[in-house]
Short mmCIF file of C-alpha atoms and ligand atoms in Angstrom, two decimals:
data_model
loop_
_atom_site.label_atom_id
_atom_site.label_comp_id
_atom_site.label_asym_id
_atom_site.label_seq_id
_atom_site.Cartn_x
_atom_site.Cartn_y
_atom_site.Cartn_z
CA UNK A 1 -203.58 -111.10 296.08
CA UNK A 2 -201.05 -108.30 294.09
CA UNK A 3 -203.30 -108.15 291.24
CA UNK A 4 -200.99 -108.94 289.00
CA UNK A 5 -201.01 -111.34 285.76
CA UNK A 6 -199.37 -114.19 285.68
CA UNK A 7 -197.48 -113.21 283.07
CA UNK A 8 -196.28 -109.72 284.93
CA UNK A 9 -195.96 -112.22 288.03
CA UNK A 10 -193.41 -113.87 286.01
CA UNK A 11 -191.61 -111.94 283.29
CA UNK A 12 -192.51 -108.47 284.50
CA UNK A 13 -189.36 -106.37 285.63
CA UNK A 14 -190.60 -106.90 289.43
CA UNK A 15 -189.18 -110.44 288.94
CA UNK A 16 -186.07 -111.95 290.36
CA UNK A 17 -185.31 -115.65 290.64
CA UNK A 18 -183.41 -114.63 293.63
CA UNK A 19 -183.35 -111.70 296.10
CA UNK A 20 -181.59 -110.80 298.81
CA UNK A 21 -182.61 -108.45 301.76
CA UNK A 22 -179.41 -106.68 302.95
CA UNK A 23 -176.45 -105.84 301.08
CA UNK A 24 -173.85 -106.31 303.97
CA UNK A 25 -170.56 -108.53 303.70
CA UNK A 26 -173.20 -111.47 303.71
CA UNK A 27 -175.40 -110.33 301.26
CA UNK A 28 -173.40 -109.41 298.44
CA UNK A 29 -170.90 -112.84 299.41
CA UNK A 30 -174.54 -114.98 298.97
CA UNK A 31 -175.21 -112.58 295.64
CA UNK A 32 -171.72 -113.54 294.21
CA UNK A 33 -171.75 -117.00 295.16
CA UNK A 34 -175.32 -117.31 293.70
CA UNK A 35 -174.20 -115.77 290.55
CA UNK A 36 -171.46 -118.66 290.58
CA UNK A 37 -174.11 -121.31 290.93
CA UNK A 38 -176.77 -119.69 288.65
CA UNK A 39 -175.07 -117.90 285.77
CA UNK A 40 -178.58 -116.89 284.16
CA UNK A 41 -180.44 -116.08 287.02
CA UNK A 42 -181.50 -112.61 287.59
CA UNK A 43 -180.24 -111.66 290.97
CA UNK A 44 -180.74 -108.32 292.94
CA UNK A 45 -179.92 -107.41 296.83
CA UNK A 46 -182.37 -105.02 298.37
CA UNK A 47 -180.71 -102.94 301.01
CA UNK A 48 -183.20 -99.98 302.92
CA UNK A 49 -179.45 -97.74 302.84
CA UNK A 50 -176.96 -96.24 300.10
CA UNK A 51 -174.65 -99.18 300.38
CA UNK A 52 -174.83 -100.35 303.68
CA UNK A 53 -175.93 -99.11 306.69
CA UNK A 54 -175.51 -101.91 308.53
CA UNK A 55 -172.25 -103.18 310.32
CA UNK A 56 -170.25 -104.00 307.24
CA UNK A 57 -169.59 -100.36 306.72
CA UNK A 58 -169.28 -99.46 310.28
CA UNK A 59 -167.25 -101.87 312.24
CA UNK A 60 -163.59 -101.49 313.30
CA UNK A 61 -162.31 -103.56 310.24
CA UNK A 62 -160.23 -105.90 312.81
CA UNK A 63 -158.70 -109.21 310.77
CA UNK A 64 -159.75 -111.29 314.03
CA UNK A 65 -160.68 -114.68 315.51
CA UNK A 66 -160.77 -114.59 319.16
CA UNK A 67 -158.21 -113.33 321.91
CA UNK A 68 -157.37 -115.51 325.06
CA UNK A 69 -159.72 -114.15 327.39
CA UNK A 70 -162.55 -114.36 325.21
CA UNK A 71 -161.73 -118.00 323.72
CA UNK A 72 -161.81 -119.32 327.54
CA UNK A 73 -164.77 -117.47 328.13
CA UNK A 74 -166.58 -118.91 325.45
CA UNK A 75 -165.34 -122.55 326.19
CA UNK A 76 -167.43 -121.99 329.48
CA UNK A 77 -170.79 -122.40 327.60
CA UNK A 78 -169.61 -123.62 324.19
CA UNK A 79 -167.60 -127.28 323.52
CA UNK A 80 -164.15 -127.79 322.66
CA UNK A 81 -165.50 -128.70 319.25
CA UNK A 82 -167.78 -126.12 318.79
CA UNK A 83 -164.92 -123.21 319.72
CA UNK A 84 -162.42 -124.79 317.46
CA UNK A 85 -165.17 -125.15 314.26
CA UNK A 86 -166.20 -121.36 314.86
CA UNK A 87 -162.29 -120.13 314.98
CA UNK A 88 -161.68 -122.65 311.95
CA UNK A 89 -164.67 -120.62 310.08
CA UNK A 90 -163.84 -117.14 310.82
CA UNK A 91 -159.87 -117.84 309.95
CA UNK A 92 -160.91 -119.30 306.47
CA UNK A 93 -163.43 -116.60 306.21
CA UNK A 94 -160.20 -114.00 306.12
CA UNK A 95 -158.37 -115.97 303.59
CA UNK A 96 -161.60 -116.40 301.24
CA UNK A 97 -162.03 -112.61 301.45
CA UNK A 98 -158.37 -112.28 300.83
CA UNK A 99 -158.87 -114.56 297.83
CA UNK A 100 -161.79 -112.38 296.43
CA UNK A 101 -160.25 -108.75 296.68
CA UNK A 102 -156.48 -107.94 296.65
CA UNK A 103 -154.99 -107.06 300.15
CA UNK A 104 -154.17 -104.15 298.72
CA UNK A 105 -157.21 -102.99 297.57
CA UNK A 106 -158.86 -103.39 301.17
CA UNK A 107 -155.54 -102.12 302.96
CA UNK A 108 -155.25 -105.67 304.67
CA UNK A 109 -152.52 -105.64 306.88
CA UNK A 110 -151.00 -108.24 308.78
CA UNK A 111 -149.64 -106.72 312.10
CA UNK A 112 -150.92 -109.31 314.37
CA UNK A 113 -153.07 -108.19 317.33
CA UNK A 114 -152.18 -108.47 320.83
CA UNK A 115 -154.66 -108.71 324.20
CA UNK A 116 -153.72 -106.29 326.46
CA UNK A 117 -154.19 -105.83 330.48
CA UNK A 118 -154.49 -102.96 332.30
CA UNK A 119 -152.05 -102.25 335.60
CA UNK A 120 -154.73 -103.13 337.81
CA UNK A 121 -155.54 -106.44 335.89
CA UNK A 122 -151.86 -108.58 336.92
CA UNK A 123 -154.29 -111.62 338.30
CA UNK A 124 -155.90 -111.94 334.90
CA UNK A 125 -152.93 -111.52 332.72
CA UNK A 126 -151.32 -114.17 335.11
CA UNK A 127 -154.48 -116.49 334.56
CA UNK A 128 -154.74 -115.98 330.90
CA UNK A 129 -150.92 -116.35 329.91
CA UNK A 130 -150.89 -119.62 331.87
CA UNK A 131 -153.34 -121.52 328.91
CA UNK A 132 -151.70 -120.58 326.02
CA UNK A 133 -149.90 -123.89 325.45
CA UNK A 134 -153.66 -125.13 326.02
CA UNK A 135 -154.94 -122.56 323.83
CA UNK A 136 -152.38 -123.24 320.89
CA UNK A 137 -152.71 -126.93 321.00
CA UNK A 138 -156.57 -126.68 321.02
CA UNK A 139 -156.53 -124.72 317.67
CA UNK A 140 -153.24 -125.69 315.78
CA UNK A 141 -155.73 -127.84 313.60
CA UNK A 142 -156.81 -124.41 312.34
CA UNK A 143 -153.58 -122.44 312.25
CA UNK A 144 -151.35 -125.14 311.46
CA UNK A 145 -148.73 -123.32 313.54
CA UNK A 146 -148.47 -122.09 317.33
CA UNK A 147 -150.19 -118.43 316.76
CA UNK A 148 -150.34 -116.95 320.92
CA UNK A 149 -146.97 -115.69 322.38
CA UNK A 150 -146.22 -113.33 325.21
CA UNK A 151 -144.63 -110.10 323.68
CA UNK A 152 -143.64 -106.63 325.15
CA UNK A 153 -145.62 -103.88 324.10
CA UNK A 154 -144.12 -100.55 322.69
CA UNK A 155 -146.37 -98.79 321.89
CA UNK A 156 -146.11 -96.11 324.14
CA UNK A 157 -149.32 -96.85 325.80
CA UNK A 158 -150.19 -96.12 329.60
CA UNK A 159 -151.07 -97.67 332.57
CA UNK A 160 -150.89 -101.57 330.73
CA UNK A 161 -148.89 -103.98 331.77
CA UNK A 162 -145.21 -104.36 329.99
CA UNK A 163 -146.23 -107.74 327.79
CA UNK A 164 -149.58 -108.65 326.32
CA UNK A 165 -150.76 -111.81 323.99
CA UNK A 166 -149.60 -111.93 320.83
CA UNK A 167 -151.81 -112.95 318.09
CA UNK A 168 -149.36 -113.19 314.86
CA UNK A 169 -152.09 -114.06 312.05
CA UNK A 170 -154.82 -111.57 312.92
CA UNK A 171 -154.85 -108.48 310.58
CA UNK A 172 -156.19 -105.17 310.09
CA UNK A 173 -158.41 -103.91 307.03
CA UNK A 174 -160.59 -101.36 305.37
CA UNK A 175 -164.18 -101.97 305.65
CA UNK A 176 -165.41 -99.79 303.69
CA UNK A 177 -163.21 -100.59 300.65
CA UNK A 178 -164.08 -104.20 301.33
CA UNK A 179 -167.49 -103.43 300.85
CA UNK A 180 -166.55 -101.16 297.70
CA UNK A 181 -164.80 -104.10 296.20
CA UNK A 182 -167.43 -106.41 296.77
CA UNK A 183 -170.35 -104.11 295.30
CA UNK A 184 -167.85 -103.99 292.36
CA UNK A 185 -167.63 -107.81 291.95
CA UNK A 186 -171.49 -107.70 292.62
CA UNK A 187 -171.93 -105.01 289.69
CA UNK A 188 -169.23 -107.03 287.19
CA UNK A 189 -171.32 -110.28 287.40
CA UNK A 190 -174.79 -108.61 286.69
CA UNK A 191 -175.95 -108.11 290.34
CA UNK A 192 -178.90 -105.57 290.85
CA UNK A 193 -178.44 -104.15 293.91
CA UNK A 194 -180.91 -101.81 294.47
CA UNK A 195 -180.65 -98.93 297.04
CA UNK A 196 -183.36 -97.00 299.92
CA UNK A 197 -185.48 -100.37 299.13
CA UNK A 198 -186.71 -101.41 303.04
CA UNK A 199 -188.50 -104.48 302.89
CA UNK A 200 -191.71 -104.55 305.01
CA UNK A 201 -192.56 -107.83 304.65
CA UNK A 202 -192.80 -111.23 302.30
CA UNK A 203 -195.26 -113.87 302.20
CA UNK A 204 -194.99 -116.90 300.28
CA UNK A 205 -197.67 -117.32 297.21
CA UNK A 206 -197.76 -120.70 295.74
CA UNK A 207 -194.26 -121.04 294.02
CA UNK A 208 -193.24 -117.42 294.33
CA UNK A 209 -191.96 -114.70 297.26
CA UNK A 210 -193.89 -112.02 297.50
CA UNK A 211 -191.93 -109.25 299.03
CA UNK A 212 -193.55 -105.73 300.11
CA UNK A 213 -191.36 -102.43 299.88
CA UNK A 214 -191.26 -99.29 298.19
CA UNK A 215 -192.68 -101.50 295.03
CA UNK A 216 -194.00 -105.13 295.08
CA UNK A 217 -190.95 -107.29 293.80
CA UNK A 218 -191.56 -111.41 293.24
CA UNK A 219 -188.75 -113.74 293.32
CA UNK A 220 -188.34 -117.58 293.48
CA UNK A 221 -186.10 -117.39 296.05
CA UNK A 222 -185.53 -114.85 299.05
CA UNK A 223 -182.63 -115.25 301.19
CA UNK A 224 -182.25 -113.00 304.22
CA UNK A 225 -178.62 -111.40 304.93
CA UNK A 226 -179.84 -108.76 307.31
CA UNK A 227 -178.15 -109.68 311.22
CA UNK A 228 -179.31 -107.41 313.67
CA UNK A 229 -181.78 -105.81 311.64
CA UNK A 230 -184.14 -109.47 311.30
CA UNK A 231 -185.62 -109.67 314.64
CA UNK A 232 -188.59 -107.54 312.64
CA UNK A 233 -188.59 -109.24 309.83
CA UNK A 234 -188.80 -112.67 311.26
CA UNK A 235 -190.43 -111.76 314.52
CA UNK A 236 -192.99 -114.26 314.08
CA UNK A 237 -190.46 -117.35 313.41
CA UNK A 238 -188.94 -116.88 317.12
CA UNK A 239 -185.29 -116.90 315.56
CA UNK A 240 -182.95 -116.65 318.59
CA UNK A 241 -181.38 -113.01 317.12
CA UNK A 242 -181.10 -109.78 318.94
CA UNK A 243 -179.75 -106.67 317.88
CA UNK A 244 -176.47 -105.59 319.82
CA UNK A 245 -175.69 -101.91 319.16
CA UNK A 246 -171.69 -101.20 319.49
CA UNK A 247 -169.96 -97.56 320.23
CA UNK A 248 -166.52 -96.47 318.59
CA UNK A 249 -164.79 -93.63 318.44
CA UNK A 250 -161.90 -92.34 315.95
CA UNK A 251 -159.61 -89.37 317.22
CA UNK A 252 -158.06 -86.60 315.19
CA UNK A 253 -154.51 -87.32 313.51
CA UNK A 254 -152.26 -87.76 316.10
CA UNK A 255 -148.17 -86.72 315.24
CA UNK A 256 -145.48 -89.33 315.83
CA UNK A 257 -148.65 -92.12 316.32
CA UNK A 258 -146.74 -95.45 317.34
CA UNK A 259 -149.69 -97.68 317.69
CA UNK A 260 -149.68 -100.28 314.92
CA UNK A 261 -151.77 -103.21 315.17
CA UNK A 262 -155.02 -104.61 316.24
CA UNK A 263 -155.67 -104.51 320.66
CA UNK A 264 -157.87 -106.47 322.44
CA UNK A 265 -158.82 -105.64 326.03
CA UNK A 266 -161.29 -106.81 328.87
CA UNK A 267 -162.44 -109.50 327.21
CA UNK A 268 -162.76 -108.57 323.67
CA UNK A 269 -165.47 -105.82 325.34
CA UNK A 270 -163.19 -102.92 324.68
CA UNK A 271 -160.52 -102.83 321.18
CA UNK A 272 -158.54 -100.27 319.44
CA UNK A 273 -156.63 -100.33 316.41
CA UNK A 274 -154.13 -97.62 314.41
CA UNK A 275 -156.28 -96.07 311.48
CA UNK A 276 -153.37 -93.90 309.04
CA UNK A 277 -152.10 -92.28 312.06
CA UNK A 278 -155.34 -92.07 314.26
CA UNK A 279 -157.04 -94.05 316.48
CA UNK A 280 -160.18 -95.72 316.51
CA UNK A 281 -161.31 -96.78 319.94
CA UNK A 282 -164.39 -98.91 320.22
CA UNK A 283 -166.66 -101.45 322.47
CA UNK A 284 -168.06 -100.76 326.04
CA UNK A 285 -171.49 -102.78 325.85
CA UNK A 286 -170.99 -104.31 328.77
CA UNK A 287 -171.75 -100.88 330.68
CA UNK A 288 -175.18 -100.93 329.13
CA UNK A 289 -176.48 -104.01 327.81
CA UNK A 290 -179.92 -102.90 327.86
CA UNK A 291 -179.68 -99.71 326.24
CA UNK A 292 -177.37 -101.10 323.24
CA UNK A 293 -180.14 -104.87 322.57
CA UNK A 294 -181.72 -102.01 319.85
CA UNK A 295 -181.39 -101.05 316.76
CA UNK A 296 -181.44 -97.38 316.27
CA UNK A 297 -178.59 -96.17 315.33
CA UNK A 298 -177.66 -93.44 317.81
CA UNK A 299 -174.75 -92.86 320.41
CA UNK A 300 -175.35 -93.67 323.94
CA UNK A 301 -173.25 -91.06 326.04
CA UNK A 302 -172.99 -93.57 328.97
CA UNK A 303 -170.38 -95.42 326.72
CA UNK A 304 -169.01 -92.87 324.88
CA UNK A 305 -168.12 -91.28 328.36
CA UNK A 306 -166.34 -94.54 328.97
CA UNK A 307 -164.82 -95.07 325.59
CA UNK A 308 -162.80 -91.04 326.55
CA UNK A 309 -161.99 -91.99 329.91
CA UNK A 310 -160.25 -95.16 328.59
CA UNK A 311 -158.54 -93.35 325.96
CA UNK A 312 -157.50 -90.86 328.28
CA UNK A 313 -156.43 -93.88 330.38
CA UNK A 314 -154.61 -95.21 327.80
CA UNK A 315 -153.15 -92.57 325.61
CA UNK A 316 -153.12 -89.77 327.65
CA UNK A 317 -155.67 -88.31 325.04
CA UNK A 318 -159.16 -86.58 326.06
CA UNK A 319 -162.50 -85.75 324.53
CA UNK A 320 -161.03 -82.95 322.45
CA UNK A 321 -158.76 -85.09 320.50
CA UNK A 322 -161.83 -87.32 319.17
CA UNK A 323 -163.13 -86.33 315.68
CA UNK A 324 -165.73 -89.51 315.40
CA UNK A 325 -168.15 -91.29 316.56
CA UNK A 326 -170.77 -93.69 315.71
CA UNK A 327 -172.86 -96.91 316.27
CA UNK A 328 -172.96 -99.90 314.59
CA UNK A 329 -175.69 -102.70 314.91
CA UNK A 330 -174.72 -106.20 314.97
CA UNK A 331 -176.02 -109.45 315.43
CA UNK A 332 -176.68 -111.68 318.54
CA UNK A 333 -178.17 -114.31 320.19
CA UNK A 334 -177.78 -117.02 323.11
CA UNK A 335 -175.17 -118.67 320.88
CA UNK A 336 -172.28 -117.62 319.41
CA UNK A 337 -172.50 -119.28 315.78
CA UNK A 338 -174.42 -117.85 313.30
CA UNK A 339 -177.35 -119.47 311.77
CA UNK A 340 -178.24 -120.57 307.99
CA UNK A 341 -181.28 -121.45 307.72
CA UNK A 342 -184.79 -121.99 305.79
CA UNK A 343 -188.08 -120.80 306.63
CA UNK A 344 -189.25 -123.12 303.75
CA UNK A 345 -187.92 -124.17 300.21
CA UNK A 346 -188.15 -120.76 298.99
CA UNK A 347 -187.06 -118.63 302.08
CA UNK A 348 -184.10 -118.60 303.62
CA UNK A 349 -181.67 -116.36 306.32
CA UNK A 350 -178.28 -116.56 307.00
CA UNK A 351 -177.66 -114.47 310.13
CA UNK A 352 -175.86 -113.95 313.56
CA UNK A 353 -172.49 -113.17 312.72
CA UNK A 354 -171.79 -111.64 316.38
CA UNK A 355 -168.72 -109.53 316.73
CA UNK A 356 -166.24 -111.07 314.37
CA UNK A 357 -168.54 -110.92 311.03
CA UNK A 358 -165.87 -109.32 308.96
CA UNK A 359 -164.28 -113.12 309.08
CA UNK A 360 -167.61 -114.80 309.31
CA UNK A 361 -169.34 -112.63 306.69
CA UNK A 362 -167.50 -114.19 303.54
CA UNK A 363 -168.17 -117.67 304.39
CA UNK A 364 -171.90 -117.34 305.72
CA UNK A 365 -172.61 -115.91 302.38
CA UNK A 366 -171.83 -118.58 300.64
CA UNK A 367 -173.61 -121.47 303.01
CA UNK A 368 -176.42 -119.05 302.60
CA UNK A 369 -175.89 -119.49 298.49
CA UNK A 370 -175.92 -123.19 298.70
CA UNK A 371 -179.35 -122.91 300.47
CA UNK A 372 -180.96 -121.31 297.15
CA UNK A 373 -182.73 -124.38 294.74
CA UNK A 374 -183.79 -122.70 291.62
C1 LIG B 401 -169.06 -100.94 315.69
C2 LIG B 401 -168.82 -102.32 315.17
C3 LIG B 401 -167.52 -102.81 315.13
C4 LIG B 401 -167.29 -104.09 314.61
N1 LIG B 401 -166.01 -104.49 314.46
C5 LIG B 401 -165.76 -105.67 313.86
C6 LIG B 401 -164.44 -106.05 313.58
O1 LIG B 401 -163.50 -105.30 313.84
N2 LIG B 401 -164.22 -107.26 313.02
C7 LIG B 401 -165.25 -108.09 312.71
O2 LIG B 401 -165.00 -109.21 312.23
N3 LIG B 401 -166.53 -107.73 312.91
C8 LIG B 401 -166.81 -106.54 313.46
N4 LIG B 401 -168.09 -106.15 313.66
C9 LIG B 401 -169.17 -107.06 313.25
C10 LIG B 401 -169.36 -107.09 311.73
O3 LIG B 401 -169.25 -105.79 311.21
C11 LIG B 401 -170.73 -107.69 311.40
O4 LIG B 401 -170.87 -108.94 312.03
C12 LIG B 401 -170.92 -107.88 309.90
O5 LIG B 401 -170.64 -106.70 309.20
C13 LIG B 401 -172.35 -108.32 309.63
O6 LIG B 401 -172.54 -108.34 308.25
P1 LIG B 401 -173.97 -108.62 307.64
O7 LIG B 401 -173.85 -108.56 306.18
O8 LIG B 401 -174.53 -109.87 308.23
O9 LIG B 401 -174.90 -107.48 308.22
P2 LIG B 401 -174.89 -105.91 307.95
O10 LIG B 401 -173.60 -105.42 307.47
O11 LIG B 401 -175.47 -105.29 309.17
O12 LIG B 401 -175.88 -105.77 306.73
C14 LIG B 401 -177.27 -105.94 306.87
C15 LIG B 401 -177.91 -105.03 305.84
O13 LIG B 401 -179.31 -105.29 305.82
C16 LIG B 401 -179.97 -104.07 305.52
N5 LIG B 401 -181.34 -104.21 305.98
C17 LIG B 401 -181.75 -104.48 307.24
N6 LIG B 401 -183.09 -104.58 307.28
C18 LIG B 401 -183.54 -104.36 306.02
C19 LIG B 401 -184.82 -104.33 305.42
N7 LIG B 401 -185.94 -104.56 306.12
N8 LIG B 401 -184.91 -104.07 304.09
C20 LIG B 401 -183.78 -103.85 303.35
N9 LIG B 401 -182.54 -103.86 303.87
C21 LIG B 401 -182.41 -104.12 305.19
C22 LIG B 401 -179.18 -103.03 306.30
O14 LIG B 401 -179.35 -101.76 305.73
C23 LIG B 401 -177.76 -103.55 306.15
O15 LIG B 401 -177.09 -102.91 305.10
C24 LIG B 401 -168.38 -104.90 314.18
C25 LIG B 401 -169.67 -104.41 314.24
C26 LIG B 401 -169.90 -103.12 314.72
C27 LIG B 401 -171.30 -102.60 314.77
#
């Protein structure tokens, strides 16, 4: 029992009719959507961080929806349907975020991305470029247009092959103004989000969701929006989610940069991207799976080592020329789509989002919205 009245249970400050744990891109998308479908409601989003200090803040801000390689991968242990619905969601996740916050305002670019192959890596380039009439056909329901080409690359990059796959409708954006934006939005429509509040743990009480922090908080209904942070907080509902720690590094400004564009590699394991004229390198988990299923946030030197000798590989660029670095925590599981979900009528999570939650995210928040039954 909290010990407190029913009349504190219910009108007292500590009460929401909905709260969210986590105020990621999912969080704050379920907050606003909420907000759409509850105009009186009070509404918060817990978050144990400033803003975020989950991936929404920290990933490499890549427009994306799946290169070649990784597509055919994927279609190993996924359906033809199931490939096609996941590309469908992440493409009209981009345009729904697009519709929400001026390109402008979250630097979206549309440069198109390309998949690149490395000198040593003819077979697989060979392999790959051969399905792309397969590839285009299987997914012009989504795209409405043929969106893989082969293109030459010039962008002065080393030891690739001449041509890579050209993706024209993936972009490039901003996370962190994304996220800005969106806590703006959030803060326009009434939205408490409320900072350095780690939830512990919630328990339902009769009609209510008690949830244990910093300060006991009730709601009526608790949704979940916190990826590959949740495997404590629903470690007891054996949810298939594991964390999935991921490596990048930025370098200093670099004179003359010609990179522009979004670049897939091995698989969609390693990417790299022009940030103003620097570049962010990131990726690398398959050298250490084990080490990176966690969720601290630290480096792991094993990849970062591999992350330099790739740009070095690459660009010609060493160690010294790297001003950044930092880990991210994401999402995963045995699948690849994310899950919405209940617990029970009051409790619900909306998680997974995997590597591409920057076109998931928008999307997942609002399936995670229509969950909520006040
Ligand atoms: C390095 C990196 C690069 C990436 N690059 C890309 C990319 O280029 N394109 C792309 O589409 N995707 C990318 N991703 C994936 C994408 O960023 C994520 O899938 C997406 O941001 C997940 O959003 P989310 O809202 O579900 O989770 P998050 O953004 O992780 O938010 C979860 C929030 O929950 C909070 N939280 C967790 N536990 C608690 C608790 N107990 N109490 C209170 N708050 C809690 C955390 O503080 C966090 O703010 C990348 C991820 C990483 C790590």
């Amino acid at each position: 029992m909290s010990g407190l009245s029913y009349w504190e249970r219910t009108y007292g400050d500590h009460f929401f009719d909905i709260l969210i744990v986590g105020a990621g891109i999912v969080g704050l998308n379920a907050a606003l959507s909420c907000r759409e479908r509850y105009p009186e409601a009070r509404i918060g989003v817990l978050d144990k961080g400033m803003l975020s200090v989950g991936a929404s803040t920290k990933n490499a801000g890549f427009a994306c929806f799946g290169s070649p390689s990784e597509l055919l991968d994927d279609l190993k242990n996924h359906t033809e349907a199931e490939v096609t619905a996941l590309i469908a969601k992440r493409y009209q996740g981009i345009q729904a975020l697009r519709a929400k916050l001026r390109d402008e305002q979250i630097d979206f670019q549309l440069n198109g991305s390309y998949e690149v192959f490395q000198s040593n890596q003819k077979s697989e380039f060979k392999a790959y470029a051969s399905q792309l009439d397969y590839l285009n056909r299987l997914l012009y329901s989504v795209f409405e247009q043929d969106v893989f080409e082969l293109k030459p690359l010039h962008f002065g990059m080393q030891s690739v092959l001449g041509e890579g796959i050209f993706h024209r409708l993936e972009g490039q954006l901003n996370p962190v103004k994304m996220m800005l934006g969106l806590k703006q939005l959030a803060q326009a429509q009434k939205i408490e989000i409320v900072s350095n509040y780690e939830v512990q743990a919630f328990e339902l009480q009769g009609e209510q969701v008690e949830v244990k922090g910093p300060k006991m908080l009730n709601c009526s209904q608790l949704l979940i929006a916190t990826n590959g942070f949740s495997s404590s907080l629903l470690a007891e509902r054996s949810v298939d989610i594991l964390p999935a720690r991921a490596q990048v590094l930025v370098t200093k400004p670099i004179k003359g940069l010609s990179l522009k564009g979004t670049f897939h590699l091995d698989k969609g394991y390693y990417y790299f991207r022009n940030i103003d004229n620097r570049i962010l390198l990131g990726g690398g988990r398959n050298c250490d799976f084990e080490a990176e299923t966690t969720d601290r946030l630290e480096l792991n030197s094993k990849i970062q080592n591999r992350l330099d000798e790739l740009l070095t590989e690459l660009f010609g660029l060493s160690e010294e020329d790297v001003e950044y670095r930092w880990a991210g925590i994401m999402g995963t599981g045995r699948q690849k789509t994310p899950i919405v979900a209940s617990l029970n009528k009051n409790i619900h999570y909306g998680i997974r989002l995997g590597g591409m939650g920057v076109a998931l995210g928008t999307e997942l928040g609002v399936d995670l919205a229509q969950c909520v039954n006040l």
